Amino acid sequence: MASSGPSHFEKILANFKKRLSSEHTELFQLTTLDDLKASIKRIQTEQAAKKGLRNLNKIKPFLNGLRQYAEVLEVFVQAKPEILAFIWGPIKLCLQIASKLNEAFDALLDAYEKIGNSLPILSTVDALFCSHPHVKQVLANIFEDILDFHKRAIVFFKHGTWRLTFKLTYHTFSDMFRDILTKLDRSQDLILQSANVAHFQESQDARILFTKQMEVLLEAERNQRKKAVIDWLSSDSSSTTQHQELGQIRNMLPQTTRWIFSQPQMLSWLKRTEYTPCTFWLCGIPGAGKTVIFSSVVDEIGATLPNAQAVYFYCKNKDPLRSHFTDIIKSLISQILQLNPNCLDFIYESMLSYSERRATDASKLLQILEQILSSHDSLYIGIDGLDECSEQERKLLSNLITAVSRANDAQGNVQLIVTSRQEKDLERSLKSAVKFNIREKNLESDITAYITCKMTELCQIFHFTQERKQLITKEICTRPKDIFLLARLIMHNLLSQDSLEDLNEELKFEVLPHGIEEAYGRMLVRIGKAGSSSPNQMEKRRQRAKLVLTLVTTSHRALYKHEIQGALAINLEEQNVDFENRHSRFPLDDLCGPIIQVRQNGIVDLIHPTAKDYLWQYHSGHYIVSSGAEEFMATLCTSYLTFDFLSPGLAGDLFAARVMNGDFAFQEYAACNWFKHLKSLFSNT
């Protein structure tokens, strides 16, 4: 059997210290039993003054058992005073913290009472028996179990959510130490029964096995709880994907957006300067680059503020998963849970108390968010594109701003950054925020850097001379002014040209766009030209591109590229899907040009929200007529759902073949959204 002398106790203590802060280590190492008793007396006096005395008699068996245990250690193990100090010190700390909340104090007293009942009464045991090596091992096990309980308790009380957990339930705390009680009971039986060496060894092996089994069980229970919470929240992950893509874009031009961090308003907000409001409002006209700047701020927080954490959300107009207040709150809660797993118990208990299969109640979700904000020392919340949400949803966001302000007033630990256009309702909601309006002078260097970078790519394709490169760069830089998007649209269009002749046409002074509408117009001119060798092919390609743009702009949620390809393969006249012969052989962003983009997760999206406005308005000659588009989508969805192969009873092998052929690619969207298109159609007529 391994040695169980002082070195073994010191090893257990060293392992315990690894989980402690230096402050707690220093606090515990000089604590005595008399210090603990004095602290208990002070707590009683304070509770009596508040007329809130608790039943401290519950702790007497625990303290008596530990006193006997400490005496045995001093005599038979020659334990150093430091070892005993780390028995009394954690008890003192836990009682002091828990005394701030009656429910927590009662739960801790209950725990100590149960542990006290499981401690062996060493005063009745033969002194000679206590000196046996295998008994010393049991004494070391008891020491390990007591420290293990306090290790868990200290971690529990360390995080701000412990108060919230006790308000909901006791059992989360009691669940933490049920395995410790089992191990203490076994140690008690061994000592009281004066077991032989073989029995001790068998019990020690069983203890090791039990500890491993409990670790696996507790981890499985925690994972099950986490899975239940994640399923309940069902938050969308598109914001994470978009943030990663924006980071990759900025990495190509790392010097861009850096100007924002030299602005006094931003510096004061990041550093939480005294008297600086906790909310920062970054506003600007459409296409000013607010979203890219926002992503830069989020990353800057993680890179330069070592103790800070950031959660964020990118709103998207008419996306059912990214344009509602509940979507924002659910995503923020999910991200906070990932950053701080100690929030799990509170969120889980809240979920059970609300009895909802899915989280849909905005007010309850906001309550959860406001409560868990207290569990962070420094948290930054970011919401991009508030103007992408409806005015009704934006009204609810004022409640979030209020919640953040309350949390910040209480602890000074939460900051909020939002971006949007200047809207009157947002002006009212954000009247107390630090407001920064993006100006032309802020974007000049970023626009020039972007155009210069893209001109290098253009020169590699068309082999310009350095002189012509400089002339073109200079001319293009005069166009965007304070609209970064315009620079992006111009360069995307130029890079998509097939020949030098086409490029020269686009570079003519009277053709090169002066505004966003003109830039979108040039993109529409290009559609159908690329890769087409005859007028007939050009027209067919143009019609297919128009169909894709109709799908993208009219859909009630973001579409994936396989869904769009599935829609292209539908033949309404013949009532079938011919994926092999009808899907586009060209990538969708080649078919439609730079007006659309295919994201990393397969979602097909417009290059910017303003593109939809252009396609639906008179500037484009009503390229897409909204009423006609809704009628087409309603017809497409309802007709597709009546196709024979979607009827019940399709044989298994035929079903598998249909799946592999792509016949079901559009099914999920059509089944979930046909009624929405009909409703939109009727509301417009």
Tab-separated table of N, CA and C in Angstrom, residues 91 130 139 153 220 251 278 294 312 392 408 424 449 549 556 577 582 596 632 639 649:
chain	number	residue	atom	x	y	z
A	91	ILE	N	-14.111	26.315	5.476
A	91	ILE	CA	-15.416	26.341	6.151
A	91	ILE	C	-15.776	27.779	6.511
A	130	CYS	N	-5.724	3.342	15.249
A	130	CYS	CA	-5.538	4.540	14.431
A	130	CYS	C	-4.109	4.691	13.928
A	139	LEU	N	-7.730	7.920	6.822
A	139	LEU	CA	-7.724	9.295	7.321
A	139	LEU	C	-7.363	10.278	6.205
A	153	ALA	N	-17.383	23.747	-3.570
A	153	ALA	CA	-18.178	24.838	-3.000
A	153	ALA	C	-17.573	26.200	-3.329
A	220	ALA	N	-21.575	13.220	-17.719
A	220	ALA	CA	-22.680	12.858	-18.612
A	220	ALA	C	-23.932	13.663	-18.274
A	251	ASN	N	-8.376	40.524	-42.812
A	251	ASN	CA	-6.995	40.030	-42.789
A	251	ASN	C	-6.253	40.347	-44.085
A	278	CYS	N	-22.329	53.304	-21.039
A	278	CYS	CA	-21.945	51.915	-21.322
A	278	CYS	C	-22.324	51.487	-22.740
A	294	PHE	N	-17.650	47.029	-37.152
A	294	PHE	CA	-18.192	46.336	-35.983
A	294	PHE	C	-17.415	45.049	-35.705
A	312	TYR	N	-21.808	38.585	-29.635
A	312	TYR	CA	-22.251	39.472	-30.709
A	312	TYR	C	-23.375	38.836	-31.516
A	392	GLN	N	-41.115	47.387	-34.811
A	392	GLN	CA	-41.736	46.716	-33.668
A	392	GLN	C	-40.699	45.933	-32.862
A	408	ASN	N	-24.690	47.335	-15.617
A	408	ASN	CA	-23.486	48.160	-15.555
A	408	ASN	C	-23.496	49.078	-14.337
A	424	LYS	N	-35.325	57.482	-36.409
A	424	LYS	CA	-35.883	58.293	-35.328
A	424	LYS	C	-36.149	57.475	-34.073
A	449	ALA	N	-6.979	52.118	-49.726
A	449	ALA	CA	-6.237	50.864	-49.522
A	449	ALA	C	-6.940	49.701	-50.212
A	549	LEU	N	-32.065	35.369	-58.648
A	549	LEU	CA	-32.226	36.613	-57.894
A	549	LEU	C	-33.638	36.736	-57.326
A	556	HIS	N	-38.345	33.647	-47.695
A	556	HIS	CA	-38.625	34.080	-46.320
A	556	HIS	C	-37.535	33.673	-45.344
A	577	VAL	N	-38.919	16.930	-61.322
A	577	VAL	CA	-37.631	17.554	-61.011
A	577	VAL	C	-36.568	16.822	-61.814
A	582	ARG	N	-31.305	20.173	-65.544
A	582	ARG	CA	-31.779	21.548	-65.388
A	582	ARG	C	-30.979	22.385	-64.392
A	596	ILE	N	-24.388	38.743	-56.071
A	596	ILE	CA	-24.644	37.769	-55.008
A	596	ILE	C	-23.317	37.182	-54.541
A	632	PHE	N	-44.979	33.916	-58.170
A	632	PHE	CA	-44.128	32.839	-58.673
A	632	PHE	C	-43.704	31.904	-57.543
A	639	SER	N	-47.063	23.974	-56.041
A	639	SER	CA	-47.076	22.990	-57.135
A	639	SER	C	-46.057	21.885	-56.876
A	649	GLY	N	-45.785	6.574	-49.273
A	649	GLY	CA	-45.756	5.211	-49.791
A	649	GLY	C	-44.691	4.946	-50.826
